[in-house]
Structure formats: C-alpha cells, structure tokens
Short mmCIF file of C-alpha atoms in Angstrom, two decimals:
data_model
loop_
_atom_site.label_atom_id
_atom_site.label_comp_id
_atom_site.label_asym_id
_atom_site.label_seq_id
_atom_site.Cartn_x
_atom_site.Cartn_y
_atom_site.Cartn_z
CA MET A 53 117.24 66.09 63.94
CA THR A 54 114.42 63.62 63.57
CA ALA A 55 111.69 63.80 66.19
CA ALA A 56 111.14 60.64 68.22
CA ALA A 57 108.02 58.70 67.40
CA PRO A 58 105.29 58.90 70.01
CA PRO A 59 104.84 55.76 72.09
CA PRO A 60 102.04 53.45 71.01
CA ALA A 61 98.70 54.19 72.63
CA THR A 62 97.68 51.76 75.32
CA PRO A 63 94.27 50.27 74.48
CA PRO A 64 91.61 51.26 76.99
CA GLU A 65 90.56 48.59 79.47
CA PRO A 66 87.11 47.18 78.78
CA GLU A 67 84.45 48.41 81.09
CA ALA A 68 83.32 45.91 83.67
CA ALA A 69 79.86 44.56 83.18
CA PRO A 70 77.31 46.11 85.49
CA ARG A 71 76.80 44.08 88.63
CA PRO A 72 73.91 44.11 91.07
CA ALA A 73 74.59 46.05 94.21
CA GLY A 74 76.05 43.93 96.99
CA GLY A 75 75.70 40.65 95.09
CA THR A 76 77.47 38.25 92.76
CA PHE A 77 77.08 38.74 89.03
CA ARG A 78 74.67 36.27 87.47
CA PRO A 79 74.36 36.06 83.70
CA ALA A 80 70.89 36.25 82.22
CA ALA A 81 69.39 32.87 81.33
CA THR A 82 69.37 32.41 77.57
CA PRO A 83 66.62 30.50 75.74
CA ALA A 84 69.13 27.77 74.91
CA ALA A 85 70.02 27.32 78.60
CA VAL A 86 66.35 27.21 79.58
CA TRP A 87 65.71 24.59 76.91
CA ARG A 88 68.63 22.43 78.09
CA ARG A 89 67.28 22.46 81.64
CA ALA A 90 63.66 21.79 80.70
CA ARG A 91 63.96 19.35 77.82
CA GLY A 92 64.31 16.30 80.06
CA LEU A 93 61.13 17.10 81.99
CA LEU A 94 59.24 17.91 78.80
CA LEU A 95 60.39 14.64 77.21
CA ALA A 96 59.23 12.60 80.23
CA LEU A 97 55.88 14.42 80.20
CA ALA A 98 55.45 13.74 76.48
CA VAL A 99 56.21 10.03 77.00
CA LEU A 100 53.63 9.78 79.80
CA ILE A 101 50.96 11.56 77.74
CA THR A 102 51.67 9.37 74.72
CA ALA A 103 51.52 6.20 76.83
CA GLY A 104 48.21 7.32 78.33
CA ILE A 105 46.73 7.99 74.90
CA VAL A 106 47.91 4.61 73.59
CA LEU A 107 46.51 2.76 76.60
CA ALA A 108 43.21 4.60 76.30
CA ALA A 109 43.02 3.76 72.60
CA LEU A 110 43.79 0.09 73.19
CA ASP A 111 41.37 -0.27 76.11
CA PRO A 112 38.32 -2.16 74.88
CA GLY A 113 36.12 -0.43 77.43
CA GLY A 114 35.09 -3.69 79.09
CA ARG A 115 36.83 -3.19 82.42
CA HIS A 116 34.25 -2.62 85.10
CA GLY A 117 35.53 -4.56 88.10
CA ARG A 118 35.13 -7.93 89.76
CA LEU A 119 31.75 -9.68 89.42
CA ASP A 120 30.47 -6.98 87.07
CA PRO A 121 28.20 -8.42 84.32
CA ARG A 122 29.61 -5.82 81.90
CA SER A 123 33.23 -6.90 82.44
CA ALA A 124 35.08 -9.23 80.08
CA ASP A 125 38.02 -9.52 82.50
CA PRO A 126 38.77 -12.98 83.95
CA SER A 127 37.17 -11.81 87.21
CA GLY A 128 34.12 -10.35 85.43
CA THR A 129 30.79 -12.05 84.74
CA ARG A 130 29.85 -10.94 81.23
CA ALA A 131 29.77 -14.55 79.99
CA VAL A 132 27.06 -15.70 82.40
CA ALA A 133 25.03 -12.55 81.67
CA ALA A 134 25.24 -13.36 77.95
CA LEU A 135 24.10 -16.96 78.54
CA LEU A 136 21.16 -15.75 80.61
CA ARG A 137 20.21 -13.22 77.92
CA ASP A 138 20.20 -16.01 75.31
CA ARG A 139 17.69 -17.85 77.52
CA GLY A 140 15.39 -14.85 77.83
CA VAL A 141 16.56 -13.58 81.23
CA SER A 142 17.17 -9.85 81.26
CA THR A 143 19.85 -8.42 83.54
CA ARG A 144 19.47 -5.06 85.23
CA ILE A 145 22.33 -3.48 87.22
CA ALA A 146 21.45 -1.63 90.44
CA THR A 147 24.03 0.47 92.27
CA THR A 148 21.98 1.39 95.35
CA ALA A 149 20.09 -0.73 97.84
CA ASP A 150 16.90 1.31 97.29
CA ALA A 151 17.02 0.72 93.54
CA ALA A 152 17.65 -2.99 94.04
CA ALA A 153 14.80 -3.34 96.53
CA SER A 154 12.40 -1.42 94.27
CA ALA A 155 13.21 -3.71 91.33
CA ALA A 156 12.82 -6.94 93.37
CA GLY A 157 9.57 -8.86 93.00
CA PRO A 158 8.08 -12.35 92.49
CA GLY A 159 9.52 -12.54 88.98
CA THR A 160 13.04 -11.40 89.83
CA THR A 161 16.28 -12.82 91.13
CA LEU A 162 18.14 -10.29 93.27
CA LEU A 163 21.88 -11.01 93.29
CA VAL A 164 24.00 -9.21 95.91
CA ALA A 165 27.52 -9.36 94.50
CA ARG A 166 29.54 -8.17 97.51
CA PRO A 167 27.38 -8.22 100.64
CA ASP A 168 30.33 -7.76 103.02
CA LEU A 169 30.88 -4.24 101.66
CA LEU A 170 27.41 -3.00 102.54
CA GLY A 171 26.69 -0.71 105.45
CA PRO A 172 23.94 -1.39 108.02
CA ARG A 173 21.29 0.67 106.22
CA ALA A 174 21.88 -1.04 102.87
CA ARG A 175 21.82 -4.47 104.52
CA GLY A 176 18.51 -3.66 106.19
CA THR A 177 17.00 -2.58 102.87
CA ILE A 178 18.13 -5.78 101.12
CA ARG A 179 16.83 -7.93 103.99
CA SER A 180 13.37 -6.36 103.70
CA ALA A 181 13.34 -6.94 99.94
CA ALA A 182 14.37 -10.59 100.41
CA ASP A 183 11.60 -11.23 102.94
CA LEU A 184 8.78 -9.42 101.14
CA SER A 185 9.44 -9.65 97.40
CA GLY A 186 8.52 -13.30 96.90
CA GLY A 187 11.46 -13.74 94.53
CA ARG A 188 14.91 -15.24 94.88
CA THR A 189 17.83 -13.52 96.63
CA VAL A 190 21.38 -14.75 95.98
CA LEU A 191 24.15 -13.75 98.40
CA LEU A 192 27.69 -14.32 97.12
CA ALA A 193 30.23 -15.28 99.83
CA PRO A 194 28.65 -13.33 102.71
CA GLY A 195 30.74 -13.15 105.88
CA ARG A 196 29.70 -13.08 109.51
CA THR A 197 28.74 -9.39 109.55
CA ALA A 198 26.62 -9.61 106.40
CA LEU A 199 24.90 -12.82 107.54
CA ARG A 200 23.87 -11.22 110.83
CA ASP A 201 21.53 -8.86 108.95
CA LEU A 202 20.81 -10.66 105.69
CA ALA A 203 20.45 -14.30 106.84
CA PRO A 204 20.55 -14.47 110.65
CA ALA A 205 19.84 -18.23 110.67
CA VAL A 206 23.13 -18.91 108.84
CA HIS A 207 26.58 -18.86 110.43
CA THR A 208 30.07 -19.20 108.97
CA ALA A 209 31.98 -22.45 109.67
CA GLY A 210 35.49 -21.66 108.47
CA ALA A 211 37.16 -21.73 105.08
CA SER A 212 36.54 -24.41 102.51
CA ARG A 213 39.45 -26.60 101.44
CA THR A 214 37.84 -28.16 98.34
CA ASP A 215 37.44 -25.98 95.27
CA THR A 216 34.85 -28.09 93.44
CA PRO A 217 32.89 -30.25 95.88
CA ALA A 218 30.18 -32.68 94.81
CA PRO A 219 26.55 -31.53 95.25
CA ASP A 220 25.49 -34.34 97.64
CA CYS A 221 21.95 -32.93 98.01
CA ALA A 222 18.48 -33.20 96.49
CA LEU A 223 18.43 -29.69 94.98
CA PRO A 224 17.58 -30.11 91.25
CA ALA A 225 19.93 -27.30 90.18
CA ALA A 226 22.85 -28.90 92.03
CA ARG A 227 22.10 -32.43 90.83
CA ALA A 228 21.93 -31.22 87.22
CA ALA A 229 25.21 -29.30 87.51
CA GLY A 230 27.31 -31.85 89.36
CA ARG A 231 30.60 -30.62 90.75
CA ALA A 232 30.94 -26.82 90.78
CA ALA A 233 33.30 -24.17 92.13
CA THR A 234 31.32 -23.31 95.23
CA GLY A 235 34.34 -24.17 97.39
CA GLY A 236 37.47 -22.17 97.90
CA GLY A 237 35.56 -19.68 100.04
CA LEU A 238 33.40 -20.11 103.15
CA ARG A 239 31.44 -22.99 104.66
CA TYR A 240 28.23 -22.50 106.62
CA THR A 241 25.88 -23.97 109.18
CA THR A 242 22.19 -23.12 109.52
CA THR A 243 19.33 -23.51 111.98
CA ALA A 244 16.62 -22.56 109.47
CA ALA A 245 13.80 -25.02 109.08
CA GLY A 246 13.43 -26.42 105.55
CA ALA A 247 16.91 -25.28 104.45
CA THR A 248 18.66 -27.28 101.71
CA ALA A 249 22.41 -27.79 102.21
CA CYS A 250 24.52 -28.60 99.16
CA TYR A 251 28.15 -29.02 98.12
CA PRO A 252 29.47 -30.02 101.55
CA ASP A 253 33.15 -29.75 102.42
CA ASP A 254 34.10 -31.87 105.43
CA GLY A 255 30.43 -32.04 106.42
CA ARG A 256 29.76 -28.28 106.12
CA PRO A 257 27.79 -27.00 103.11
CA THR A 258 29.18 -24.34 100.79
CA LEU A 259 25.75 -23.58 99.32
CA LEU A 260 22.44 -23.15 101.15
CA VAL A 261 18.91 -22.52 99.93
CA LEU A 262 16.65 -21.01 102.61
CA PRO A 263 12.88 -20.67 102.26
CA SER A 264 11.54 -17.11 102.52
CA ALA A 265 8.74 -15.86 104.73
CA THR A 266 6.79 -14.97 101.57
CA PRO A 267 5.49 -17.97 99.58
CA GLY A 268 7.49 -18.67 96.44
CA GLY A 269 10.58 -16.83 97.60
CA ASP A 270 13.92 -18.16 98.79
CA THR A 271 17.47 -17.04 99.63
CA VAL A 272 20.58 -18.70 98.22
CA VAL A 273 23.83 -18.38 100.19
CA ALA A 274 26.93 -19.33 98.15
CA GLY A 275 30.30 -19.65 99.87
CA SER A 276 32.21 -18.59 96.75
CA ALA A 277 31.47 -16.57 93.62
CA ASP A 278 34.05 -18.39 91.48
CA PHE A 279 31.43 -20.43 89.61
CA LEU A 280 30.15 -17.19 88.02
CA LEU A 281 33.48 -15.77 86.84
CA ASN A 282 34.40 -15.64 83.16
CA GLU A 283 37.61 -17.62 83.70
CA ASP A 284 35.83 -20.48 85.53
CA LEU A 285 32.41 -20.61 83.89
CA ALA A 286 33.36 -23.35 81.41
CA ARG A 287 34.81 -25.67 84.09
CA GLU A 288 32.98 -28.55 85.77
CA GLY A 289 29.28 -27.74 86.20
CA ASN A 290 29.72 -24.03 86.89
CA ALA A 291 27.72 -22.78 83.92
CA SER A 292 24.83 -25.15 84.63
CA LEU A 293 24.66 -24.18 88.31
CA ALA A 294 24.83 -20.46 87.47
CA LEU A 295 22.02 -20.71 84.91
CA HIS A 296 19.78 -22.68 87.28
CA LEU A 297 20.34 -20.38 90.26
CA LEU A 298 20.13 -17.07 88.38
CA GLY A 299 17.77 -18.02 85.56
CA SER A 300 14.80 -19.34 87.53
CA ARG A 301 13.00 -15.96 87.11
CA PRO A 302 12.62 -13.88 83.94
CA GLU A 303 14.53 -10.89 85.35
CA LEU A 304 17.87 -10.69 87.19
CA VAL A 305 18.67 -7.62 89.32
CA TRP A 306 22.43 -7.50 89.75
CA TYR A 307 23.23 -5.34 92.77
CA LEU A 308 26.73 -3.82 92.62
CA PRO A 309 27.07 -1.38 95.54
CA SER A 310 28.33 2.09 94.70
CA PRO A 311 30.83 3.92 96.99
CA ALA A 312 27.91 5.67 98.71
CA GLU A 313 26.50 2.27 99.67
CA LEU A 314 29.71 0.88 101.14
CA ARG A 315 30.08 0.18 104.82
CA ASP A 316 29.77 3.23 107.05
CA GLY A 317 32.14 2.32 109.88
CA ALA A 318 30.32 -0.84 110.89
CA GLY A 319 33.51 -2.90 110.61
CA GLY A 320 34.27 -5.82 108.35
CA ASP A 321 36.89 -7.34 106.12
CA ALA A 322 36.82 -4.78 103.27
CA SER A 323 40.03 -2.95 102.49
CA LEU A 324 40.94 -0.04 100.26
CA THR A 325 42.22 -2.35 97.53
CA ASP A 326 38.82 -4.07 97.42
CA LEU A 327 37.28 -0.83 96.21
CA VAL A 328 39.75 -0.25 93.36
CA PRO A 329 38.33 -1.41 89.99
CA ALA A 330 40.18 -4.05 88.01
CA GLY A 331 42.83 -2.57 85.72
CA TRP A 332 43.73 0.34 87.96
CA HIS A 333 46.21 -1.81 89.86
CA TRP A 334 48.23 -2.27 86.68
CA ALA A 335 47.95 1.42 85.83
CA LEU A 336 49.26 2.41 89.26
CA LEU A 337 52.10 -0.12 88.93
CA GLN A 338 53.08 1.36 85.56
CA LEU A 339 53.07 4.88 87.02
CA LEU A 340 55.25 3.69 89.92
CA ILE A 341 57.76 2.11 87.53
CA ALA A 342 57.82 5.29 85.44
CA ALA A 343 58.44 7.40 88.55
CA VAL A 344 61.32 5.14 89.65
CA LEU A 345 62.91 5.26 86.20
CA ALA A 346 62.56 9.06 86.10
CA ALA A 347 64.16 9.32 89.54
CA LEU A 348 67.09 7.13 88.44
CA TRP A 349 67.45 9.16 85.26
CA ARG A 350 67.46 12.55 86.98
CA ALA A 351 69.25 11.53 90.19
CA ARG A 352 72.65 12.96 91.11
CA ARG A 353 75.46 10.92 89.60
CA LEU A 354 78.18 9.84 92.02
CA GLY A 355 81.76 10.09 90.84
CA PRO A 356 84.96 12.15 91.03
CA LEU A 357 84.76 15.93 91.11
CA VAL A 358 85.18 17.60 87.74
CA THR A 359 86.64 21.10 87.52
CA GLU A 360 85.22 23.45 84.96
CA ARG A 361 85.69 27.05 84.06
CA LEU A 362 83.21 29.53 85.46
CA PRO A 363 81.05 31.25 82.86
CA VAL A 364 82.12 34.67 84.22
CA ALA A 365 85.08 36.04 86.16
CA ILE A 366 84.26 36.69 89.81
CA ARG A 367 86.32 39.08 91.88
CA ALA A 368 87.99 37.64 94.94
CA SER A 369 86.36 40.28 97.13
CA GLU A 370 82.90 39.23 95.92
CA ALA A 371 83.64 35.57 96.64
CA THR A 372 84.84 36.53 100.12
CA GLU A 373 81.72 38.61 100.75
CA GLY A 374 79.48 35.82 99.51
CA ARG A 375 81.10 33.28 101.81
CA ALA A 376 80.86 35.69 104.70
CA ARG A 377 77.14 36.14 104.10
CA LEU A 378 76.67 32.37 104.10
CA TYR A 379 78.53 32.09 107.43
CA ARG A 380 76.43 34.90 108.87
CA ARG A 381 73.16 33.38 107.69
CA ALA A 382 74.12 30.06 109.28
CA ALA A 383 75.44 31.77 112.46
CA ALA A 384 78.71 29.85 111.89
CA ARG A 385 80.87 32.11 114.04
CA GLU A 386 83.10 29.24 115.16
CA ARG A 387 83.79 28.17 111.58
CA ALA A 388 84.45 31.77 110.49
CA ALA A 389 86.83 32.37 113.42
CA THR A 390 88.70 29.15 112.61
CA VAL A 391 89.20 30.23 109.01
CA LEU A 392 90.35 33.72 110.01
CA ARG A 393 92.85 32.40 112.57
CA ALA A 394 94.22 29.69 110.27
CA ALA A 395 94.85 32.21 107.48
CA ALA A 396 96.47 34.66 109.93
CA ARG A 397 98.74 31.94 111.35
CA GLU A 398 99.96 30.96 107.88
CA ARG A 399 100.78 34.56 106.95
CA LEU A 400 102.47 35.28 110.30
CA ALA A 401 104.54 32.10 110.06
CA ALA A 402 105.97 33.27 106.75
CA LEU A 403 106.78 36.67 108.28
CA VAL A 404 108.57 35.37 111.39
CA GLY A 405 110.42 32.50 109.68
CA VAL A 406 108.42 29.59 111.10
CA PRO A 407 108.17 26.64 108.67
CA GLN A 408 104.76 25.75 107.26
CA SER A 409 104.65 22.55 109.30
CA GLY A 410 104.75 24.52 112.55
CA CYS A 411 102.43 27.40 111.76
CA HIS A 412 99.51 25.74 113.58
CA ASP A 413 101.53 24.67 116.63
CA PRO A 414 101.12 27.16 119.51
CA ALA A 415 104.43 26.13 121.09
CA VAL A 416 106.29 27.08 117.89
CA LEU A 417 104.36 30.03 116.47
CA VAL A 418 103.37 32.03 119.58
CA PRO A 419 106.95 32.67 120.87
CA ALA A 420 108.15 33.69 117.40
CA VAL A 421 105.24 36.14 116.96
CA SER A 422 105.57 37.55 120.49
CA ALA A 423 109.25 38.25 119.88
CA ARG A 424 108.23 40.66 117.08
CA THR A 425 105.48 42.42 119.10
CA ALA A 426 105.32 44.46 122.31
CA GLY A 427 102.62 42.35 123.96
CA PRO A 428 103.08 39.22 126.07
CA ASP A 429 102.83 35.68 124.72
CA ARG A 430 99.38 35.31 126.26
CA ASP A 431 97.88 38.01 124.00
CA ALA A 432 99.20 36.37 120.81
CA ALA A 433 98.04 32.94 121.99
CA ASP A 434 94.52 34.24 122.71
CA LEU A 435 94.29 35.84 119.29
CA LEU A 436 95.70 32.94 117.27
CA PHE A 437 94.47 29.91 119.30
CA GLY A 438 91.74 31.27 121.58
CA THR A 439 88.12 30.28 122.10
CA PRO A 440 85.48 30.96 119.43
CA PRO A 441 83.67 34.32 119.70
CA ALA A 442 80.18 34.22 121.20
CA THR A 443 78.66 37.11 119.23
CA ASP A 444 78.95 38.71 115.82
CA ALA A 445 80.52 41.77 117.41
CA ALA A 446 83.19 39.62 119.03
CA LEU A 447 83.90 37.99 115.66
CA VAL A 448 84.38 41.40 114.02
CA ALA A 449 86.67 42.46 116.91
CA LEU A 450 88.72 39.26 116.45
CA ALA A 451 89.22 40.04 112.76
CA ASP A 452 90.35 43.60 113.62
CA HIS A 453 92.80 42.36 116.27
CA LEU A 454 94.27 39.78 113.86
CA ASP A 455 94.80 42.53 111.25
CA ALA A 456 96.45 44.75 113.86
CA LEU A 457 98.74 41.91 114.96
CA GLU A 458 99.79 41.20 111.40
CA ARG A 459 100.51 44.88 110.72
CA GLU A 460 102.62 45.09 113.89
CA VAL A 461 104.66 42.05 112.89
CA ARG A 462 105.19 43.41 109.36
CA SER A 463 106.40 46.76 110.64
CA SER A 464 108.74 45.35 113.30
#
C-alpha cells in the first residue's frame, strides 16, 4: 500500500515590523521623500538669490536718494552738481550739522536739503552757522517748524498752485533765469527788513532772499526743490536759477542729514517713507509680489477629496487608540460618548431586530432592548440616550456599562 503524501507545508507568516511602544507605526523618511518636500522651498530660495545677484549686478551704483548730488535718479541732483563742477564750484557732502557748520564760511554756500527732518539741536547749529559764517545758506522747502528756528522772520502762506511762476522781482539771478520751478510747494511771507521776494504766486513769494546779520551773507528760502532735480533741470530757467543761487561762492556744502540728525520727537511732517532711500520702494514691492506668488503656489488647493492607499497597514486597534488619545487630549468627552453610544445602538438594533432607520429612535430601540434584559426601560434609555459624562472616569464607566448591556442582549 502506498503511503499518503504529506500535506504541503504552510508558509510561515511574515513577522510584523517592529512598532514603537504605544504609538502608530511611522516609516522612516527616505532621502527621496525629504527631497520632494524640500525642493519647492529650495527652488524659491534659489530664484530669490539669483534675482538679487542680477539686480545687484545691473545696479549702476548711482542710487543715493532724493536731492542727493551723487544720485542720477530723476529725483537726484547729480546734473546740477556736474554743472557747478564745470564752473569751478566744488561740492562737499556733509551728513551732520556739526560738519556742515564747520565747513561754512564766507566763501561757501551751505545748502540744507531737507530742513523739516532736522531735530532741534541740528536746527540750532545750522542757524548759528547761517548767522555767523558770512556765506550763503539755502533752505529747500522749509516748513513751519523748520522756519521757526532757521528763519524766524519767515512764515508759510499755504501751498503754491503755479509750478513755474515768473520772477517778478529785481534779483539778478531770478531776472536772468526767468520762469523756474519754484512753485508746486510752499509760499511764504516775511517781516525781515531788506528781504527780496521773488516768483510770487497769487501775491505770495515762493523764493525769498534774506540778508544775514554778518556782512556779505544771506539766506535763500525756496518753496520747492524741483528746480534742482535731474528730471526738471533742463526745463524753463531751472538750470540758470540753480547755478546762480548755488554757484555764487567757490564751494558748496551740501547738507544731507543722516539718521542720527533726524528729528528727535519735536514733531513735524516727516514720515517713515521719507527716510527710505530711492530704489528700496521698488525692491520691497518686488519682495512683496514674490511672497504673494509663493503663498499662492504653496497654498492648500481646494477641491474634492481624493482617496489614496496608506503607505503601511495600520491595525484597527491602533487607529482606535490613536483616536481615543486625540479625544482625551482635547477633553472631548461629549464627542467620545456620542460615538460610543451610536455604535452600541447600531449593534443592539441588529441583535433585537430593529431596522437601521429606527436604531437611533429611543421610542423604538429602548423597549426592544429592555425586553431582552432584566433591567427597566429607564436603565437602557440612560445608557443609550443619556447625558454626556462629566469626567473621564464617568466616560470609562459608560463604555463598560455599554459593553455589559450588549453582552446581556447577546446571551439572552
């Protein structure tokens, strides 16, 4: 008799991958996964760095801010500085009031580019230099606060409505220049004896020349600085007026206040944007646009939910434990009790023959469950449709009672 062949050997089940104690299995991040997550950020960073290098390479280096004699921007004044240099007038830039006052003298013209930005100490220093140097001091568009310290005999008289008024005065520099862009800014009145008022707008001058206490010196108050700007220098008589006012002495001291010289809480019309150099506004705008585009690129896309397979198999018990930990961390006892009761009602309904549509109706489910248990209807109603537990211990007790009720119904 032939012996029966042994049954085929059952292949051994693969060992489960080791899992961290009490937690959900998480696969180790591979270099490819890290690269996929980081490549977008690295690409954006590379684009920003490349754009910065290109902008730096293309920048001619002539951006220094408004009214700066080194700036070739439309709001700079390099052109008038070049014309003065061709006529033998040297230009020196001072960034502090002390340096400007030390350089001022009988043979100098001291130009204060932005007098409204100066603090009280700087204004006092410039006022002393204007009174004692014996040279010329030019104040560009000073407001009420600056005039109080730098030219107390002059007062503002509102805004000018004419951009290029006629000179209408006996000042040789104004008569030689003709119309110039002294308007578009402020108009003035003065009580100073011997003052020359030029370029009137509706009877109020936009340019004043005041004699100084020191012989040979004077102070020029201009209501607008537009006649000095690169973009306006070739219009009307702007270039002629600028050369006459700034070129009457062999040396020009151009005072551009540094941040340390700016107003120290004395009040005024200066704002934060006034202190930002020209060109930085466009750079900040470009950065803002780049940030908005990056946010749109990386933002969450809205659309229908897409199901996908999990990278690993997760045991149902681990998913249950994980959800329970989330409920516990959020102290969501009411939500947890609702889930426990709903699941218990569905299982009990199947056991006692209640249709699915009535498993959450107390009037239908409670009598059917009570008929299979020894307790009264009130006990089953409290368990299946009662109030939420107030403590974690009460929630655990509710889960135990629901299990006991289900076991009793199964065994009946």
